[in-house]
Amino acid sequence: MKTQVPILITMIVGASLVLAMFVPHSPFRTLDEHFSVWFDILACFAFVLGGGNLLKVHLRKVSARGKDWAYSAVTVASFLVMLVAGLFKLGAPSWDTDFIGDGTWFKAIYDATFAPLQATMFSLLAFFVASASFRAFRAKTREATLLLVAASIILVGRTPLGDTLTAWLPRPLEFLRIANLSNWLLSVPNLAGQRAIMVGIALGVISTSLKLILGIERSHLGGVRE
Amino acid sequence: MSGAMSGATLADSMILWVGALLTLAIFSFLYRDNPFYKFAEHLFVGMSAAYWMVTGIWSTIVPNLFGRLYPPSLRAILPAVAEGTPNLWYAVPLVLGLLLLARLVDRIAWLSRWAMAFVIGFAAGTNFTRYLQSDFVGQIKSTIVPLVVLGTGAAGTADGGGGASGLDLGATISNIVIVVGTLTGLVYFFFSKEHTGATGKAARVGIWVLMVTFGAAFGYTVMARVSLLIGRFAFLGQWLGGMF
Amino acid sequence: MPAPRTREPLHCTLARIDRRVIFAAMTLAVALPMLFHLEFPVHPSPIVTRIFEKIESLPPGARVLFSFDYGPSTAPENQPMAEAALRHALARGCRVYLMTIWATGPPQVVRAIDNAVKTDFVDRVYGRDYICLGFKAGDQGAINALAADFKGMFTTDANGADIESFEMMRGIESTKSFDLIVAIGAGLPGVKEWIQFAADPGNVPIVAGTTAVEAPLLYPYYPRQLIGLMGGLQGAAEYEAALLAKYPQFGERSARAIRMMGPQTVAHLLILALVVIGNVAFVLERRAQKRATR
Amino acid sequence: MTPDAWFNPAKSNLFVIAAILVAGFVWSIQRARAGAPIKIRRIAGLDAIEEAVGRATEMGRAVLFVPGMRDMDNVQTIAGVTILGGVARKTAEYDTRLIVPTSRSLVMSTAREAVRGAYLAAGRPDLYSDEMIYYVTDEQFGYVAHLDGVMVRQRPAACIYMGPFFAESLILAETGNSVGAIQVAGTAQPQQLPFFVAACDYTLIGEEIFAASAYLSRDPAMVGSLRGQDFGKLVAMGAIAAGVLIETLRVVTGSVALASLSERFLRLFALNF
């Protein structure tokens, strides 16, 4: 029951979805679409599971009064405030309006906190890009040097300065202008590399899927092979 | 930038202030970990978990589960859906969802594996077909190009070299690089052959191609990240401009 | 390297540079050019010029579909390019149709209408010259459906008014009814899906603008399946430059990306300088090590 | 095509290609099970995991494992969780603390099964606790903010990132580096690979992440599937080489017969036959 049934479920669901590509007959025709919606629904139950787990972890920290328990209280409080505001559509004119419409508390909290926090975390990347450039991008090997050269051409090529720097090149050497060079880099070697990676990944995905459907891969079930 | 505050309501300026202070709290992490960052981090975690939960409930569970299982239940919330006919198949995801929640109770936690098995099967089935079609077969097809290009001004190359007649040198070189690059890149990924001898040489060329790819991605990504930082600074400028 | 005995070798000094110094440098590299309004002259590259020429060639009354497939998080990159192309299409007297397949897109459409249409083209009439169709869910499925039956998907405009009540919607059957698609995107679904599901199957001309991160992934389509591409902020700035050269009346309002390219360029130079300094330190260090082992 | 047919002829070419690939896989797996010796090349990134766990043990610090930013419907996440099983087996043997924050609760559930199984297999079920693996938030940057906090406060000696990663890759790798952790990463997101390659000590590139579970387990059937993957690459390379040859000859000779052959060959790879 604990291992065999899950393996059987995985096998049936996976195999019928693969068949669905070739078999237009019902029920296969709409299987992909229905299973997608089912998965979305399950993922939403998972939000409840996740939220429950989050509360459990942080409430335990609060009640134990360990180090930094006050911050856990911040997490619990902000979780509950956002949850209540959203589930009860606080501030909305009626129940049949959008839960994140204008004037709702949910949207106001979102605008004041969620949106700037997200954008700022995102923009931290510019700083980390700078420190990584200094620390990590070193021409240790021939490979690393290639990466650096390609990156530098793009970095300079995508600014007004790069244009000015190489605009003097005469017509027969036009292809060496940095804008042209960076275009070529993107549309030729970059393309080849992307393709090799994509085909490799596709085979990796196909192989993993097959192992799951055939029940060979089962470590996600805690399954040590019998 | 300035003047944006004129005519702003109290609520708007509060939103701006809270946003600006939280922006600074996150930036302070760059100096080192500190109570402001810790506060912002814990706030972010709690709020965003609830945000996704609420969004999931209103945009998926309500219309796609209850709305299909028993539409009349939604008369007050989604009148447009309430007239539909019940679809009992949606009892299956309901049951699977409840099985998933069994994880919260230790004694029956193993039942959640059944729901997980569905998810894994779904992943295996859909990804198998999707990757086979667009990434495996699709990419093979796109790589089939002639190694020799005749005529002038052939589209697809940026360097536009070549002469007035006969061979288009630029396009020819580009196509050779694409084919050789793709093939040697694939050789790099061989697992059952050590990278020695001819395989080793091909794999070597393959890794060079991969490195150029990574370099290009690096350059472009740097550009995008800097633009976002400029956007954030402009936001702080708007806040500062509003203060004076 | 003949350094005096009392001073520590240069590579040690360089290796000890704190991350925070680099962070401070980055802050200054962005903030100072913003404060002092540093600007560089921008020249459009061929891949952007082709977009400009395409829109320039459209006759008055041509139908142009704009899709704003991005949210606030990438607006610094996407918004200037969307507005520049929109201004250009309106200046040519085209009829423009604005929509989005991103749930976070509608506020961006509204902003573009406020910034571009309502300031520079006050004489244009809603429903005759421009229309806001709003958001449509379904990702690439939505594009696929629009390619078959446009008004079947958009039964109303963004404000809920019947689609048939608008003069400019007459004769729109599918995406094939448009003379040009302008897709401004930040990821999935985005430009790639517009090419695959609408432009390619229906043979509709398409031009695009994307974030810098997305741009390398779209080069395989240029120039056959995609007429031109604005990649990141630089792409947007180049378009603004092309637009201002022909239509100087837009002035400062259509130079946002050009202004942002000032700090952007300085930041790029900083990154390059950091790479160089890092590598100098690395070479010195390796040399010192070799000497020590000898 | 009639909507109620039992086979869609427009997909018959895909069916044949899929059949060839599947047959290659099954044959390789059967051969490996029958005991045919299969050599697998060294994958440095995977060997580094053992080293990383060993170092964490010496230093008495934790190992942080991040399974990426997507849900269980992503095959990379499944691969990540499988690798986590291998890592957990090592931390169980060495009695090293393991921290696994997840951004999806389904990933949390699956990861708990995998880690519990690994601790059981290593004979140390007493060391396992559910608290090692916990859900943070689905929000990308909320999760990153938390991971950064964990890194600077708990100072793990090893950070392992395996799964689908996006913009956050560099924030994680740089923060991990600033606390002096040894870092091993693996992802199949091409845009993020340069950052992992530059900022981490070892990186599994693209397909290598899918080879990891076979590599770690050394189970014959799993190793056989790697052979199957190589067979698939040979199929791809052969098809490309043949196609390029035909196309080139067509251009050089200008022959009509070759033109129709090349057209037919390309049609074999059409998405709708």
Short mmCIF file of N, CA and C in Angstrom, two decimals, chain A residues 142-213:
data_model
loop_
_atom_site.label_atom_id
_atom_site.label_comp_id
_atom_site.label_asym_id
_atom_site.label_seq_id
_atom_site.Cartn_x
_atom_site.Cartn_y
_atom_site.Cartn_z
N ARG A 142 41.58 28.66 -20.22
CA ARG A 142 41.21 29.16 -21.53
C ARG A 142 39.67 29.30 -21.61
N GLU A 143 38.98 28.35 -21.02
CA GLU A 143 37.52 28.39 -21.05
C GLU A 143 37.00 29.65 -20.37
N ALA A 144 37.53 29.91 -19.17
CA ALA A 144 37.07 31.07 -18.42
C ALA A 144 37.36 32.35 -19.19
N THR A 145 38.51 32.36 -19.91
CA THR A 145 38.86 33.55 -20.68
C THR A 145 37.84 33.80 -21.79
N LEU A 146 37.43 32.71 -22.45
CA LEU A 146 36.42 32.85 -23.50
C LEU A 146 35.15 33.48 -22.95
N LEU A 147 34.73 32.99 -21.78
CA LEU A 147 33.52 33.52 -21.16
C LEU A 147 33.67 35.02 -20.93
N LEU A 148 34.84 35.39 -20.39
CA LEU A 148 35.09 36.80 -20.09
C LEU A 148 35.06 37.66 -21.33
N VAL A 149 35.71 37.17 -22.39
CA VAL A 149 35.79 37.97 -23.61
C VAL A 149 34.39 38.17 -24.19
N ALA A 150 33.62 37.08 -24.27
CA ALA A 150 32.27 37.19 -24.80
C ALA A 150 31.45 38.16 -23.98
N ALA A 151 31.55 38.04 -22.65
CA ALA A 151 30.77 38.92 -21.78
C ALA A 151 31.18 40.38 -21.98
N SER A 152 32.49 40.62 -22.11
CA SER A 152 32.95 42.00 -22.26
C SER A 152 32.44 42.62 -23.56
N ILE A 153 32.46 41.82 -24.64
CA ILE A 153 31.98 42.35 -25.92
C ILE A 153 30.52 42.78 -25.79
N ILE A 154 29.72 41.93 -25.13
CA ILE A 154 28.31 42.28 -24.98
C ILE A 154 28.16 43.51 -24.08
N LEU A 155 28.93 43.52 -22.98
CA LEU A 155 28.81 44.63 -22.02
C LEU A 155 29.10 45.98 -22.68
N VAL A 156 30.17 46.00 -23.48
CA VAL A 156 30.52 47.26 -24.13
C VAL A 156 29.59 47.49 -25.32
N GLY A 157 29.29 46.40 -26.04
CA GLY A 157 28.47 46.53 -27.24
C GLY A 157 27.08 47.04 -26.96
N ARG A 158 26.58 46.83 -25.79
CA ARG A 158 25.22 47.26 -25.49
C ARG A 158 25.19 48.59 -24.76
N THR A 159 26.16 49.46 -25.03
CA THR A 159 26.09 50.82 -24.49
C THR A 159 26.38 51.78 -25.64
N PRO A 160 25.99 53.04 -25.50
CA PRO A 160 26.28 54.03 -26.53
C PRO A 160 27.78 54.17 -26.74
N LEU A 161 28.55 53.93 -25.68
CA LEU A 161 29.99 54.11 -25.75
C LEU A 161 30.64 53.14 -26.73
N GLY A 162 30.20 51.89 -26.70
CA GLY A 162 30.77 50.87 -27.57
C GLY A 162 30.64 51.26 -29.02
N ASP A 163 29.49 51.83 -29.34
CA ASP A 163 29.22 52.31 -30.68
C ASP A 163 30.26 53.32 -31.13
N THR A 164 30.48 54.32 -30.27
CA THR A 164 31.40 55.39 -30.59
C THR A 164 32.82 54.86 -30.74
N LEU A 165 33.16 53.90 -29.87
CA LEU A 165 34.53 53.39 -29.86
C LEU A 165 34.94 52.74 -31.18
N THR A 166 33.97 52.06 -31.84
CA THR A 166 34.35 51.30 -33.03
C THR A 166 33.73 51.85 -34.31
N ALA A 167 33.10 53.03 -34.22
CA ALA A 167 32.41 53.57 -35.40
C ALA A 167 33.39 53.94 -36.51
N TRP A 168 34.68 54.12 -36.18
CA TRP A 168 35.66 54.56 -37.18
C TRP A 168 36.07 53.44 -38.12
N LEU A 169 35.75 52.18 -37.78
CA LEU A 169 36.21 51.07 -38.62
C LEU A 169 35.67 51.23 -40.04
N PRO A 170 36.54 51.06 -41.05
CA PRO A 170 36.09 51.25 -42.45
C PRO A 170 35.15 50.12 -42.87
N ARG A 171 34.48 50.32 -43.98
CA ARG A 171 33.43 49.42 -44.41
C ARG A 171 33.84 47.95 -44.53
N PRO A 172 35.01 47.64 -45.13
CA PRO A 172 35.36 46.21 -45.23
C PRO A 172 35.53 45.55 -43.86
N LEU A 173 35.84 46.35 -42.86
CA LEU A 173 36.03 45.78 -41.52
C LEU A 173 34.80 46.03 -40.64
N GLU A 174 33.70 46.36 -41.31
CA GLU A 174 32.50 46.73 -40.57
C GLU A 174 32.06 45.65 -39.59
N PHE A 175 32.29 44.37 -40.01
CA PHE A 175 31.81 43.29 -39.14
C PHE A 175 32.51 43.29 -37.80
N LEU A 176 33.63 44.03 -37.69
CA LEU A 176 34.32 44.09 -36.40
C LEU A 176 33.74 45.16 -35.48
N ARG A 177 32.82 45.97 -36.01
CA ARG A 177 32.18 46.95 -35.13
C ARG A 177 31.49 46.21 -34.00
N ILE A 178 31.58 46.80 -32.83
CA ILE A 178 31.21 46.02 -31.65
C ILE A 178 29.73 45.64 -31.66
N ALA A 179 28.88 46.50 -32.22
CA ALA A 179 27.46 46.15 -32.26
C ALA A 179 27.26 44.94 -33.16
N ASN A 180 27.95 44.88 -34.30
CA ASN A 180 27.84 43.74 -35.20
C ASN A 180 28.43 42.49 -34.58
N LEU A 181 29.55 42.68 -33.89
CA LEU A 181 30.21 41.56 -33.26
C LEU A 181 29.30 40.94 -32.20
N SER A 182 28.66 41.80 -31.41
CA SER A 182 27.81 41.24 -30.35
C SER A 182 26.56 40.60 -30.95
N ASN A 183 26.07 41.16 -32.06
CA ASN A 183 24.95 40.51 -32.74
C ASN A 183 25.34 39.12 -33.23
N TRP A 184 26.52 39.01 -33.83
CA TRP A 184 26.97 37.73 -34.37
C TRP A 184 27.16 36.71 -33.25
N LEU A 185 27.76 37.20 -32.17
CA LEU A 185 28.00 36.34 -31.01
C LEU A 185 26.68 35.74 -30.52
N LEU A 186 25.66 36.57 -30.51
CA LEU A 186 24.37 36.12 -30.00
C LEU A 186 23.68 35.18 -30.98
N SER A 187 23.79 35.50 -32.29
CA SER A 187 22.99 34.72 -33.22
C SER A 187 23.72 33.50 -33.75
N VAL A 188 25.01 33.35 -33.47
CA VAL A 188 25.71 32.15 -33.96
C VAL A 188 26.28 31.26 -32.84
N PRO A 189 27.41 31.61 -32.22
CA PRO A 189 27.92 30.67 -31.21
C PRO A 189 26.96 30.50 -30.03
N ASN A 190 26.33 31.60 -29.62
CA ASN A 190 25.38 31.52 -28.53
C ASN A 190 24.26 30.54 -28.88
N LEU A 191 23.80 30.63 -30.12
CA LEU A 191 22.72 29.76 -30.58
C LEU A 191 23.14 28.30 -30.53
N ALA A 192 24.37 28.01 -31.01
CA ALA A 192 24.87 26.64 -31.01
C ALA A 192 24.93 26.09 -29.58
N GLY A 193 25.47 26.89 -28.68
CA GLY A 193 25.56 26.46 -27.29
C GLY A 193 24.19 26.20 -26.70
N GLN A 194 23.27 27.14 -26.92
CA GLN A 194 21.90 26.97 -26.39
C GLN A 194 21.29 25.67 -26.89
N ARG A 195 21.52 25.38 -28.19
CA ARG A 195 20.91 24.17 -28.77
C ARG A 195 21.46 22.92 -28.12
N ALA A 196 22.81 22.87 -27.97
CA ALA A 196 23.41 21.67 -27.37
C ALA A 196 22.84 21.47 -25.97
N ILE A 197 22.75 22.57 -25.22
CA ILE A 197 22.21 22.46 -23.86
C ILE A 197 20.76 21.98 -23.90
N MET A 198 19.98 22.56 -24.82
CA MET A 198 18.55 22.21 -24.87
C MET A 198 18.33 20.75 -25.22
N VAL A 199 19.08 20.25 -26.23
CA VAL A 199 18.88 18.84 -26.62
C VAL A 199 19.30 17.93 -25.47
N GLY A 200 20.42 18.26 -24.82
CA GLY A 200 20.86 17.46 -23.69
C GLY A 200 19.82 17.44 -22.59
N ILE A 201 19.30 18.61 -22.25
CA ILE A 201 18.30 18.68 -21.19
C ILE A 201 17.06 17.89 -21.59
N ALA A 202 16.66 18.00 -22.85
CA ALA A 202 15.47 17.28 -23.30
C ALA A 202 15.67 15.79 -23.05
N LEU A 203 16.85 15.27 -23.37
CA LEU A 203 17.10 13.83 -23.15
C LEU A 203 17.10 13.51 -21.67
N GLY A 204 17.66 14.40 -20.86
CA GLY A 204 17.64 14.19 -19.42
C GLY A 204 16.22 14.13 -18.90
N VAL A 205 15.38 15.04 -19.38
CA VAL A 205 13.98 15.08 -18.93
C VAL A 205 13.26 13.82 -19.39
N ILE A 206 13.48 13.43 -20.66
CA ILE A 206 12.81 12.23 -21.18
C ILE A 206 13.23 11.00 -20.38
N SER A 207 14.54 10.91 -20.10
CA SER A 207 15.04 9.76 -19.36
C SER A 207 14.45 9.71 -17.95
N THR A 208 14.45 10.88 -17.27
CA THR A 208 13.91 10.91 -15.91
C THR A 208 12.42 10.56 -15.91
N SER A 209 11.68 11.12 -16.88
CA SER A 209 10.25 10.84 -16.95
C SER A 209 10.02 9.34 -17.14
N LEU A 210 10.80 8.76 -18.03
CA LEU A 210 10.65 7.34 -18.31
C LEU A 210 10.93 6.50 -17.07
N LYS A 211 11.99 6.87 -16.35
CA LYS A 211 12.34 6.12 -15.13
C LYS A 211 11.23 6.23 -14.09
N LEU A 212 10.58 7.41 -14.04
CA LEU A 212 9.48 7.58 -13.09
C LEU A 212 8.29 6.73 -13.50
N ILE A 213 7.96 6.77 -14.81
CA ILE A 213 6.80 6.04 -15.28
C ILE A 213 7.02 4.54 -15.10
#
